[in-house]
Amino acid sequence: MQSLSNDPFELDAMIALRRDLHAHPELGFEEVRTSGLVAQWLSEAGIEIHRGLGKTGVVGTLRVGDGTRSIGLRADMDALAMPELAERPYKSQASNTMHACGHDGHTVMLLAAARHLARTRDFSGTVHFIFQPAEEGRGGAKAMVDDGLFTLFPMDAVYGLHNMPGLAPDEMAVVAGPQLASSDSWEVIFRGVGTHGAKPHLGRDAVTAAGHFLAAIHTIVARRVDPLQPAVVSACALSAGDFNALNVIPDEVRIGGTARAYTPAVRDQLEDEIGVVARGIAATFGIEADYRFKRRIPPVVNDVTATQAALSAAQAVTGRPVVVDFPPSTAGDDFAFFGAEAAGAYVWLGNGPAVDGALHHNSRYDFNDEAIITGARFWTALVEQELR
Ligand SMILES: [Zn+2]
Ligand SMILES: [Zn+2]
């Protein structure tokens, strides 16, 4: 216990744990080892745990005093399916799997705060430490909600945090309103009539239609969406034909992509307009278009009151002014599903300069251990302020 007074967040152990998680990354819904370690570190601190929400999710619950208010703090645990290319002592030992988004750091910061709060117990109310699986596009947050996260553990507010290169590791950005865009996918299949490449007039050319479509979708954001509303439409996948048959115009072309927005209205508009363009181009070329829009993640929009609470906690722990005019990201985060169930705020914690230019999802990215202390202090201050 003597060492703890000098080291309230068990920093050496937490850095070692962070690097251990980094060396043993696991993909979404496969976080068996990671969630086992999380459960073990929570249990050892006397925190009640509940496992199995969203398959590999873990919820730790700490009740202190007679306060009736309840809040949730969320860390995501999953890694990405990509190789780690940087050499470091704790380089990923799993093939084609890497913590390239810093979720290893998120996990450890929340654990450090949970264990500290379990020792100090300087609050009154209930805090749920939510260790979420599968944030990277595999639907972990929705799976936890569907498994009853908010009915088993009612919460008045819920908070999320993500590391951000470019801000210092003792610097935070806390901003009300939109933080992350909706992240939806779409797919178009142009169905023409295949023919000999030398006799295009005998068929219906889906390849040329696809070319027009690829150019035309960029008029949606440029000409249809309100210029004051951010939006993105990108085509990201394309398949048609065969390079071993360059004298054949194929029957079909398949195109897929992503659509991003910060408001439900613009999200609806993108869904409509991509279909309008696809069907219009298909009609021009006398072919068919099958269109499918798949809603994946709503935008993350910070609640004003929850943001104020997060701002106050951030101000209490960082040695510099909290950034309040940080631009939203066109990335998405399924924390949006938690924010739909309770007042939510999603904040940014600095990860220091981008080392060798490596940003999130880069094969050389690494969470900065210097940020652990700031993150752990932030979570602690938030609980102590919110559950006074
Ligand atoms: Zn990510
Ligand atoms: Zn992430």
Short mmCIF file of N, CA, C and O and ligand atoms in Angstrom, two decimals, residues 76 101 103 135-136 162, ligand 2:
data_model
loop_
_atom_site.label_atom_id
_atom_site.label_comp_id
_atom_site.label_asym_id
_atom_site.label_seq_id
_atom_site.Cartn_x
_atom_site.Cartn_y
_atom_site.Cartn_z
N ASP A 76 -13.21 0.92 -25.25
CA ASP A 76 -13.30 -0.16 -26.23
C ASP A 76 -12.01 -0.99 -26.17
O ASP A 76 -10.95 -0.50 -25.82
N CYS A 101 -5.48 1.64 -33.12
CA CYS A 101 -6.39 2.74 -32.79
C CYS A 101 -6.25 3.13 -31.33
O CYS A 101 -6.97 3.98 -30.83
N HIS A 103 -6.89 1.32 -28.60
CA HIS A 103 -7.88 0.80 -27.66
C HIS A 103 -7.22 0.05 -26.50
O HIS A 103 -7.82 -0.09 -25.43
N GLU A 135 -15.51 -2.37 -31.40
CA GLU A 135 -15.88 -1.01 -31.85
C GLU A 135 -15.60 -0.82 -33.33
O GLU A 135 -16.30 -0.08 -34.01
N GLU A 136 -14.57 -1.50 -33.84
CA GLU A 136 -14.10 -1.25 -35.21
C GLU A 136 -15.00 -1.91 -36.25
O GLU A 136 -14.62 -2.87 -36.92
N HIS A 162 -11.50 9.03 -26.54
CA HIS A 162 -10.61 8.47 -27.56
C HIS A 162 -9.30 9.25 -27.59
O HIS A 162 -9.30 10.46 -27.45
ZN ZN B 2 -10.69 3.82 -32.01
#
